[in-house]
Amino acid sequence: MRSLTKLFLAIPLLFWSCEEPYAPDYEPDDSTPILIIDGFIDMSGNSRFKLSYTVPLNAEESTLPARGATLAIESENNESYTSSLSTGAGSYTVSHPALSMNTRYRLRAVISGKEYLSDWVTPYATSEISEIDYKRTDLGMEIYVSSVNSDENARYYRWECEETWKFSARYRSSFIYDPFSRSVRYRTPEENISVCFQHENSAEILVGTTENL
């Protein structure tokens, strides 16, 4: 369950009706970093967040990871779960069991001596996925996800996906030169370079709403 989704997605949904070029008028000296907290409270357990800072428009990098933060998920029942894992890329994990749907929650973040606190939010049950389909297009492949909403309060959605790509070489390399024996031998399964895999998490913000349906 993603109880923070509604907070994060309220503004982006306003811009779906059209797209227009935007040339911001800003002062180069006005480059005070702004903290970005991307994530949600997962009611099923173990919530993940990514913290970063904004950078000037003329910077080469797009974001700056925020390190050394402490995150906590708090409930109105006085339960609190603190982040236990972090990486150099600004990713944090708050370990917790499945949370109760009968209380409200908020996120507390402390970094560089500053504290950030979200509003209390009410959890909504996520609709079960009823069907997944796909269609090949000239640009690649489109994936369709269908679900039936059993809760009229759940109107805002965000989808995330994990992708695993398999790469197969046209020709198989079955032999390898062993410098120790100075001979050519068959590759072991661990030395196979003809097939490899790459794993990625979705980078785009995939959102939707049924507010007007």
Coordinates of N, CA and C in Angstrom, one line a residue:
M1 N 0.8 -1.2 0.0 CA 0.0 0.0 0.0 C 0.9 1.2 0.0
R2 N 0.5 2.2 -0.7 CA 1.3 3.4 -0.8 C 0.6 4.6 -0.3
S3 N 0.7 4.9 1.0 CA -0.2 5.9 1.5 C 0.3 7.3 1.3
L4 N 1.6 7.5 0.9 CA 2.1 8.9 0.6 C 1.9 9.3 -0.9
T5 N 1.4 8.4 -1.7 CA 1.3 8.6 -3.1 C 0.4 9.9 -3.4
K6 N -0.7 10.1 -2.7 CA -1.5 11.2 -3.0 C -0.9 12.5 -2.7
L7 N 0.0 12.5 -1.7 CA 0.7 13.8 -1.4 C 1.7 14.1 -2.5
F8 N 2.4 13.2 -3.0 CA 3.5 13.4 -4.0 C 2.9 13.7 -5.4
L9 N 1.7 13.2 -5.7 CA 1.3 13.2 -7.1 C 0.2 14.3 -7.3
A10 N -0.2 15.0 -6.3 CA -1.3 16.0 -6.5 C -0.9 17.1 -7.5
I11 N 0.3 17.6 -7.5 CA 0.7 18.6 -8.4 C 1.0 18.1 -9.8
P12 N 1.7 17.0 -10.0 CA 2.0 16.6 -11.4 C 0.7 16.3 -12.2
L13 N -0.3 15.9 -11.6 CA -1.6 15.5 -12.3 C -2.2 16.7 -12.9
L14 N -1.9 17.9 -12.4 CA -2.5 19.1 -13.0 C -2.0 19.5 -14.4
F15 N -0.9 18.9 -14.8 CA -0.3 19.3 -16.0 C -0.5 18.2 -17.2
W16 N -1.5 17.4 -17.0 CA -1.7 16.3 -18.0 C -2.4 16.9 -19.2
S17 N -3.1 18.0 -19.1 CA -4.0 18.4 -20.1 C -3.2 18.9 -21.4
C18 N -2.0 19.5 -21.2 CA -1.3 20.0 -22.3 C 0.2 20.1 -21.9
E19 N 1.0 20.3 -22.9 CA 2.5 20.5 -22.7 C 2.9 21.7 -23.5
E20 N 3.6 22.6 -22.8 CA 4.1 23.8 -23.4 C 5.5 24.0 -23.0
P21 N 6.4 24.6 -23.9 CA 7.8 24.9 -23.5 C 7.8 25.8 -22.3
Y22 N 8.8 25.6 -21.4 CA 8.9 26.4 -20.2 C 10.4 26.9 -20.1
A23 N 10.5 28.2 -20.1 CA 11.9 28.8 -20.0 C 11.9 29.5 -18.7
P24 N 12.4 29.0 -17.6 CA 12.4 29.6 -16.3 C 13.3 30.9 -16.2
D25 N 12.8 31.9 -15.6 CA 13.5 33.1 -15.3 C 14.1 33.0 -13.9
Y26 N 15.4 32.8 -13.8 CA 16.0 32.5 -12.5 C 17.4 33.2 -12.4
E27 N 17.8 33.5 -11.2 CA 19.1 34.1 -11.0 C 20.1 33.0 -10.7
P28 N 21.2 33.0 -11.4 CA 22.2 31.9 -11.3 C 22.7 31.8 -9.8
D29 N 22.7 32.9 -9.1 CA 23.2 32.8 -7.7 C 22.2 32.2 -6.8
D30 N 20.9 32.1 -7.2 CA 19.9 31.5 -6.4 C 19.9 30.0 -6.6
S31 N 20.8 29.3 -6.0 CA 20.9 27.9 -6.2 C 20.9 27.1 -4.9
T32 N 20.2 27.6 -3.9 CA 20.1 26.9 -2.6 C 19.4 25.6 -2.8
P33 N 20.1 24.5 -2.4 CA 19.6 23.1 -2.7 C 18.3 22.9 -1.9
I34 N 17.4 22.2 -2.6 CA 16.1 21.8 -2.0 C 16.0 20.3 -1.9
L35 N 15.6 19.8 -0.7 CA 15.6 18.4 -0.4 C 14.4 17.8 -1.1
I36 N 14.7 16.6 -1.8 CA 13.6 15.9 -2.5 C 13.5 14.5 -1.8
I37 N 12.3 14.2 -1.4 CA 12.1 12.9 -0.7 C 11.1 12.1 -1.6
D38 N 11.6 11.0 -2.2 CA 10.8 10.2 -3.2 C 10.6 8.9 -2.6
G39 N 9.3 8.5 -2.4 CA 9.0 7.2 -1.8 C 7.6 7.2 -1.3
F40 N 7.2 6.1 -0.6 CA 5.9 6.0 0.0 C 6.0 5.0 1.2
I41 N 5.0 5.1 2.0 CA 4.9 4.1 3.1 C 4.2 2.9 2.6
D42 N 4.9 1.8 2.6 CA 4.4 0.5 2.1 C 3.7 -0.3 3.2
M43 N 2.4 -0.4 3.2 CA 1.7 -1.0 4.3 C 2.0 -2.5 4.4
S44 N 2.5 -3.1 3.4 CA 2.8 -4.5 3.5 C 4.1 -4.8 4.2
G45 N 5.0 -3.8 4.4 CA 6.2 -3.9 5.1 C 7.4 -3.4 4.3
N46 N 8.4 -2.8 5.1 CA 9.7 -2.3 4.6 C 9.5 -1.2 3.5
S47 N 9.5 0.0 3.9 CA 9.3 1.1 3.0 C 10.6 1.7 2.5
R48 N 10.7 2.0 1.3 CA 11.9 2.5 0.6 C 11.8 4.0 0.2
F49 N 12.8 4.8 0.4 CA 12.8 6.2 0.1 C 14.2 6.5 -0.6
K50 N 14.1 7.5 -1.4 CA 15.3 8.0 -2.0 C 15.4 9.5 -1.8
L51 N 16.5 10.0 -1.2 CA 16.7 11.4 -0.8 C 17.7 12.0 -1.7
S52 N 17.5 13.2 -2.2 CA 18.4 13.9 -3.0 C 18.2 15.4 -2.9
Y53 N 19.2 16.2 -3.4 CA 19.1 17.6 -3.4 C 19.0 18.1 -4.9
T54 N 18.3 19.2 -5.1 CA 18.2 19.8 -6.4 C 19.6 20.4 -6.7
V55 N 19.9 20.6 -8.0 CA 21.2 21.2 -8.4 C 20.8 22.4 -9.4
P56 N 21.7 23.3 -9.6 CA 21.5 24.4 -10.5 C 21.2 23.9 -11.9
L57 N 20.5 24.7 -12.7 CA 20.1 24.2 -14.1 C 21.3 24.0 -15.0
N58 N 22.4 24.7 -14.7 CA 23.6 24.5 -15.5 C 24.6 23.4 -15.0
A59 N 24.1 22.7 -14.0 CA 25.0 21.6 -13.4 C 25.0 20.4 -14.4
E60 N 26.1 19.7 -14.4 CA 26.2 18.5 -15.2 C 25.4 17.3 -14.7
E61 N 25.3 17.2 -13.4 CA 24.5 16.1 -12.8 C 23.1 16.6 -12.6
S62 N 22.1 15.6 -12.6 CA 20.7 16.0 -12.4 C 20.3 16.1 -11.0
T63 N 20.9 15.3 -10.1 CA 20.5 15.3 -8.7 C 21.8 15.1 -7.9
L64 N 21.7 15.4 -6.6 CA 22.8 15.2 -5.7 C 22.3 14.3 -4.5
P65 N 22.8 13.1 -4.3 CA 22.3 12.2 -3.3 C 22.4 12.8 -1.9
A66 N 21.4 12.7 -1.1 CA 21.4 13.2 0.3 C 21.8 12.1 1.2
R67 N 23.0 12.2 1.8 CA 23.5 11.1 2.7 C 23.4 11.5 4.2
G68 N 23.5 10.5 5.0 CA 23.5 10.8 6.4 C 22.2 11.2 7.0
A69 N 21.1 10.8 6.4 CA 19.7 11.1 6.9 C 19.2 10.0 7.8
T70 N 18.3 10.4 8.7 CA 17.6 9.4 9.5 C 16.1 9.6 9.2
L71 N 15.4 8.5 8.8 CA 14.0 8.5 8.5 C 13.2 7.7 9.5
A72 N 12.0 8.1 9.8 CA 11.2 7.4 10.7 C 9.7 7.4 10.3
I73 N 9.0 6.3 10.3 CA 7.6 6.2 10.0 C 6.9 6.2 11.4
E74 N 6.0 7.1 11.6 CA 5.3 7.2 12.9 C 3.8 7.0 12.7
S75 N 3.1 6.5 13.7 CA 1.7 6.3 13.6 C 1.0 7.1 14.7
E76 N -0.2 7.4 14.6 CA -1.0 8.0 15.7 C -1.1 7.2 16.9
N77 N -0.8 5.9 16.8 CA -0.8 5.0 17.9 C 0.5 5.0 18.7
N78 N 1.4 6.0 18.3 CA 2.7 6.1 19.0 C 3.7 5.0 18.6
E79 N 3.5 4.3 17.4 CA 4.4 3.4 16.9 C 5.5 4.2 16.1
S80 N 6.7 3.7 16.1 CA 7.7 4.4 15.3 C 8.7 3.4 14.8
Y81 N 9.1 3.5 13.5 CA 10.1 2.6 12.9 C 11.1 3.5 12.2
T82 N 12.4 3.2 12.5 CA 13.5 4.1 12.1 C 14.3 3.4 11.0
S83 N 14.8 4.2 10.0 CA 15.6 3.6 8.9 C 16.8 2.8 9.4
S84 N 17.0 1.7 8.8 CA 18.1 0.8 9.2 C 19.1 0.6 8.1
L85 N 18.8 0.9 6.9 CA 19.7 0.7 5.8 C 19.8 1.9 4.9
S86 N 21.0 2.2 4.4 CA 21.1 3.3 3.5 C 22.3 3.0 2.6
T87 N 22.3 3.7 1.5 CA 23.4 3.5 0.5 C 24.0 4.9 0.2
G88 N 25.2 4.9 -0.5 CA 25.8 6.1 -0.9 C 25.0 6.8 -1.9
A89 N 24.0 6.2 -2.6 CA 23.2 6.8 -3.6 C 22.0 7.5 -3.0
G90 N 21.9 7.6 -1.7 CA 20.8 8.3 -1.1 C 19.6 7.5 -0.9
S91 N 19.7 6.2 -1.0 CA 18.5 5.3 -0.9 C 18.4 4.8 0.6
Y92 N 17.2 4.8 1.1 CA 17.0 4.4 2.5 C 15.9 3.4 2.6
T93 N 16.0 2.5 3.6 CA 15.0 1.5 3.8 C 14.6 1.6 5.3
V94 N 13.3 1.7 5.5 CA 12.7 1.7 6.9 C 12.1 0.3 7.1
S95 N 12.7 -0.5 7.9 CA 12.2 -1.9 8.1 C 11.1 -1.9 9.1
H96 N 10.0 -2.5 8.7 CA 8.8 -2.6 9.6 C 7.9 -3.7 9.2
P97 N 7.1 -4.2 10.0 CA 6.1 -5.3 9.6 C 5.0 -4.7 8.9
A98 N 4.0 -5.5 8.6 CA 2.8 -5.1 7.9 C 2.1 -4.1 8.9
L99 N 1.7 -2.9 8.4 CA 1.1 -1.9 9.2 C -0.4 -2.0 9.3
S100 N -1.0 -1.5 10.3 CA -2.5 -1.5 10.5 C -3.1 -0.5 9.6
M101 N -4.2 -0.8 9.0 CA -5.0 0.1 8.1 C -5.9 1.0 8.9
N102 N -5.9 0.9 10.3 CA -6.9 1.6 11.1 C -6.3 2.8 11.8
T103 N -5.2 3.3 11.3 CA -4.6 4.5 11.9 C -3.9 5.3 10.8
R104 N -3.5 6.5 11.1 CA -2.8 7.4 10.2 C -1.3 7.3 10.4
Y105 N -0.6 7.7 9.4 CA 0.9 7.6 9.5 C 1.5 8.9 8.9
R106 N 2.7 9.2 9.3 CA 3.5 10.3 8.7 C 5.0 9.9 8.6
L107 N 5.7 10.7 7.9 CA 7.2 10.4 7.7 C 7.9 11.6 8.3
R108 N 8.9 11.2 9.1 CA 9.8 12.2 9.7 C 11.3 12.0 9.2
A109 N 11.9 13.0 8.7 CA 13.2 13.0 8.1 C 14.1 14.0 8.8
V110 N 15.3 13.6 9.3 CA 16.3 14.4 9.9 C 17.6 14.3 9.2
I111 N 18.1 15.5 8.6 CA 19.3 15.5 7.9 C 20.0 16.8 8.0
S112 N 21.3 16.8 8.3 CA 22.1 18.0 8.5 C 21.5 19.0 9.5
G113 N 21.0 18.4 10.6 CA 20.4 19.2 11.7 C 19.0 19.8 11.4
K114 N 18.4 19.5 10.3 CA 17.1 20.0 9.9 C 16.1 18.8 10.0
E115 N 14.9 19.1 10.4 CA 13.8 18.1 10.5 C 12.7 18.4 9.5
Y116 N 12.2 17.4 8.8 CA 11.1 17.5 7.9 C 10.1 16.5 8.3
L117 N 8.8 17.0 8.3 CA 7.7 16.2 8.8 C 6.5 16.3 7.8
S118 N 6.0 15.1 7.3 CA 4.9 15.1 6.4 C 3.6 15.3 7.2
D119 N 2.5 15.5 6.5 CA 1.2 15.5 7.1 C 0.8 14.1 7.5
W120 N -0.2 13.9 8.4 CA -0.7 12.6 8.7 C -1.6 12.2 7.5
V121 N -1.4 11.0 7.1 CA -2.1 10.4 5.9 C -2.8 9.2 6.2
T122 N -4.0 9.0 5.6 CA -4.8 7.8 5.8 C -4.5 6.7 4.8
P123 N -4.1 5.5 5.2 CA -3.8 4.4 4.2 C -5.0 4.0 3.5
Y124 N -4.8 3.6 2.2 CA -5.9 3.1 1.4 C -5.4 1.7 0.8
A125 N -6.3 0.8 0.7 CA -6.0 -0.6 0.2 C -5.8 -0.5 -1.3
T126 N -4.7 -1.0 -1.8 CA -4.4 -1.1 -3.2 C -5.3 -2.1 -3.9
S127 N -5.8 -1.8 -5.0 CA -6.7 -2.7 -5.8 C -5.8 -3.8 -6.3
E128 N -6.3 -5.0 -6.4 CA -5.6 -6.1 -6.9 C -5.5 -6.0 -8.4
I129 N -4.4 -6.4 -9.0 CA -4.2 -6.4 -10.5 C -5.0 -7.6 -11.1
S130 N -5.9 -7.3 -12.0 CA -6.8 -8.3 -12.5 C -6.3 -8.8 -13.8
E131 N -5.5 -8.0 -14.6 CA -5.1 -8.4 -15.9 C -3.9 -7.7 -16.3
I132 N -2.9 -8.3 -17.0 CA -1.7 -7.7 -17.5 C -1.6 -8.1 -19.0
D133 N -1.5 -7.2 -19.9 CA -1.4 -7.5 -21.3 C -0.3 -6.6 -21.9
Y134 N 0.1 -6.8 -23.1 CA 1.1 -6.0 -23.8 C 0.9 -6.0 -25.3
K135 N 1.5 -5.0 -25.9 CA 1.3 -4.8 -27.4 C 2.6 -4.3 -27.9
R136 N 3.1 -4.9 -29.0 CA 4.3 -4.4 -29.7 C 4.0 -3.1 -30.5
T137 N 4.9 -2.2 -30.4 CA 4.7 -0.9 -31.2 C 6.0 -0.6 -31.9
D138 N 6.0 0.5 -32.7 CA 7.2 0.9 -33.4 C 8.3 1.3 -32.5
L139 N 7.9 1.8 -31.3 CA 8.9 2.2 -30.3 C 9.3 1.2 -29.3
G140 N 8.7 0.0 -29.4 CA 9.0 -1.0 -28.4 C 7.8 -1.8 -28.0
M141 N 7.5 -1.8 -26.7 CA 6.4 -2.6 -26.2 C 5.6 -1.7 -25.2
E142 N 4.3 -1.8 -25.3 CA 3.4 -1.1 -24.3 C 2.8 -2.2 -23.4
I143 N 2.8 -1.9 -22.1 CA 2.2 -2.9 -21.1 C 1.0 -2.3 -20.5
Y144 N -0.1 -3.1 -20.5 CA -1.4 -2.6 -20.0 C -1.7 -3.3 -18.7
V145 N -2.1 -2.6 -17.6 CA -2.4 -3.1 -16.3 C -3.8 -2.8 -16.0
S146 N -4.7 -3.7 -15.7 CA -6.1 -3.5 -15.3 C -6.3 -3.9 -13.9
S147 N -7.2 -3.2 -13.2 CA -7.6 -3.6 -11.9 C -9.0 -3.1 -11.7
V148 N -9.7 -3.6 -10.6 CA -11.0 -3.2 -10.2 C -10.9 -2.6 -8.9
N149 N -11.4 -1.3 -8.8 CA -11.3 -0.6 -7.5 C -12.5 -1.0 -6.6
S150 N -12.2 -1.6 -5.5 CA -13.2 -1.9 -4.5 C -13.4 -0.9 -3.4
D151 N -12.6 0.2 -3.4 CA -12.6 1.2 -2.4 C -12.8 2.6 -3.2
E152 N -13.9 3.2 -3.0 CA -14.1 4.5 -3.7 C -13.2 5.6 -3.3
N153 N -12.5 5.4 -2.1 CA -11.6 6.4 -1.6 C -10.2 6.4 -2.3
A154 N -9.9 5.3 -2.9 CA -8.6 5.1 -3.6 C -8.7 5.6 -5.0
R155 N -8.3 6.9 -5.3 CA -8.4 7.5 -6.6 C -7.1 7.8 -7.2
Y156 N -6.0 7.7 -6.5 CA -4.7 8.1 -7.1 C -3.8 6.9 -7.0
Y157 N -3.1 6.7 -8.1 CA -2.3 5.5 -8.3 C -0.9 5.8 -8.8
R158 N 0.1 5.0 -8.3 CA 1.4 5.1 -8.9 C 1.9 3.7 -9.1
W159 N 2.5 3.5 -10.2 CA 3.0 2.2 -10.6 C 4.6 2.2 -10.6
E160 N 5.1 1.1 -10.1 CA 6.6 0.9 -10.2 C 6.8 -0.5 -10.7
C161 N 7.9 -0.7 -11.4 CA 8.2 -2.0 -11.9 C 9.7 -2.3 -11.8
E162 N 10.0 -3.6 -11.8 CA 11.4 -4.1 -11.9 C 11.6 -4.8 -13.2
E163 N 12.6 -4.4 -13.9 CA 12.9 -5.0 -15.2 C 14.1 -5.8 -15.2
T164 N 14.0 -7.0 -15.8 CA 15.2 -7.9 -16.0 C 15.4 -8.1 -17.5
W165 N 16.5 -7.7 -18.0 CA 16.8 -7.9 -19.4 C 17.7 -9.0 -19.6
K166 N 17.5 -9.9 -20.7 CA 18.4 -10.9 -21.0 C 19.0 -10.6 -22.4
F167 N 20.3 -10.7 -22.4 CA 21.1 -10.4 -23.6 C 21.8 -11.7 -24.0
S168 N 21.6 -12.1 -25.3 CA 22.2 -13.3 -25.8 C 23.0 -12.9 -27.1
A169 N 24.3 -13.4 -27.0 CA 25.2 -13.1 -28.2 C 24.8 -14.0 -29.4
R170 N 25.0 -13.5 -30.6 CA 24.7 -14.2 -31.8 C 25.5 -15.5 -31.8
Y171 N 26.7 -15.4 -31.4 CA 27.6 -16.6 -31.5 C 28.1 -16.9 -30.0
R172 N 28.1 -18.2 -29.7 CA 28.4 -18.7 -28.4 C 29.9 -18.9 -28.3
S173 N 30.5 -18.4 -27.2 CA 31.9 -18.6 -26.9 C 32.1 -19.7 -25.9
S174 N 32.4 -20.9 -26.5 CA 32.5 -22.1 -25.6 C 33.9 -22.4 -25.1
F175 N 34.9 -21.7 -25.6 CA 36.3 -22.0 -25.1 C 36.9 -20.8 -24.5
I176 N 37.9 -21.0 -23.7 CA 38.6 -20.0 -23.0 C 40.1 -20.4 -22.9
Y177 N 41.0 -19.4 -22.9 CA 42.4 -19.8 -22.8 C 42.7 -19.7 -21.3
D178 N 43.3 -20.8 -20.7 CA 43.7 -20.8 -19.3 C 45.2 -20.5 -19.2
P179 N 45.5 -19.3 -18.6 CA 46.9 -19.0 -18.6 C 47.7 -19.9 -17.6
F180 N 47.1 -20.5 -16.7 CA 47.8 -21.4 -15.7 C 48.3 -22.7 -16.4
S181 N 47.4 -23.3 -17.2 CA 47.8 -24.5 -17.9 C 48.3 -24.2 -19.3
R182 N 48.2 -23.0 -19.7 CA 48.6 -22.6 -21.1 C 47.9 -23.4 -22.1
S183 N 46.6 -23.6 -22.0 CA 45.9 -24.4 -22.9 C 44.5 -23.8 -23.0
V184 N 43.8 -24.3 -24.1 CA 42.4 -23.9 -24.3 C 41.5 -24.9 -23.8
R185 N 40.5 -24.5 -23.0 CA 39.5 -25.5 -22.4 C 38.1 -24.9 -22.6
Y186 N 37.1 -25.8 -22.3 CA 35.7 -25.4 -22.3 C 35.5 -24.4 -21.1
R187 N 34.6 -23.5 -21.3 CA 34.2 -22.6 -20.3 C 33.3 -23.3 -19.3
T188 N 33.4 -22.9 -18.0 CA 32.5 -23.4 -17.0 C 31.2 -22.6 -17.1
P189 N 30.1 -23.0 -16.5 CA 28.9 -22.2 -16.5 C 29.1 -20.8 -15.9
E190 N 30.0 -20.7 -14.9 CA 30.2 -19.4 -14.3 C 31.0 -18.5 -15.3
E191 N 31.7 -19.0 -16.3 CA 32.5 -18.2 -17.2 C 31.7 -17.9 -18.5
N192 N 30.5 -18.3 -18.5 CA 29.7 -18.1 -19.7 C 29.5 -16.6 -20.0
I193 N 29.9 -16.1 -21.1 CA 29.8 -14.7 -21.5 C 28.8 -14.5 -22.7
S194 N 28.2 -15.6 -23.1 CA 27.3 -15.5 -24.3 C 25.9 -15.0 -23.9
V195 N 25.5 -15.2 -22.6 CA 24.2 -14.8 -22.1 C 24.5 -14.0 -20.8
C196 N 23.9 -12.8 -20.7 CA 24.0 -12.1 -19.5 C 22.7 -11.4 -19.2
F197 N 22.5 -10.9 -18.0 CA 21.3 -10.3 -17.5 C 21.6 -8.9 -16.9
Q198 N 20.6 -8.0 -17.0 CA 20.7 -6.7 -16.4 C 19.4 -6.4 -15.7
H199 N 19.5 -5.9 -14.5 CA 18.3 -5.6 -13.7 C 18.2 -4.2 -13.4
E200 N 17.0 -3.6 -13.6 CA 16.8 -2.2 -13.4 C 15.4 -1.9 -12.7
N201 N 15.3 -0.9 -11.9 CA 14.1 -0.4 -11.4 C 13.5 0.7 -12.3
S202 N 12.2 0.8 -12.3 CA 11.6 1.9 -13.2 C 12.1 3.3 -12.7
A203 N 12.5 4.1 -13.7 CA 13.0 5.4 -13.4 C 12.0 6.5 -13.6
E204 N 11.0 6.2 -14.4 CA 9.9 7.2 -14.7 C 8.9 7.2 -13.6
I205 N 8.2 8.4 -13.4 CA 7.1 8.5 -12.5 C 5.8 8.1 -13.2
L206 N 5.3 6.9 -13.0 CA 4.1 6.4 -13.7 C 2.9 6.6 -12.7
V207 N 2.1 7.6 -13.1 CA 1.0 7.9 -12.2 C -0.3 7.9 -13.0
G208 N -1.4 7.9 -12.2 CA -2.8 7.9 -12.8 C -3.8 8.2 -11.8
T209 N -5.0 8.7 -12.2 CA -6.1 8.9 -11.3 C -7.4 8.6 -12.0
T210 N -8.4 8.2 -11.2 CA -9.7 7.9 -11.6 C -10.7 9.0 -11.1
E211 N -10.1 10.1 -10.7 CA -10.9 11.1 -10.0 C -12.1 11.6 -10.9
N212 N -11.8 11.7 -12.2 CA -12.8 12.2 -13.1 C -13.6 11.2 -13.9
L213 N -13.4 9.9 -13.5 CA -14.1 8.8 -14.2 C -15.5 8.5 -13.5

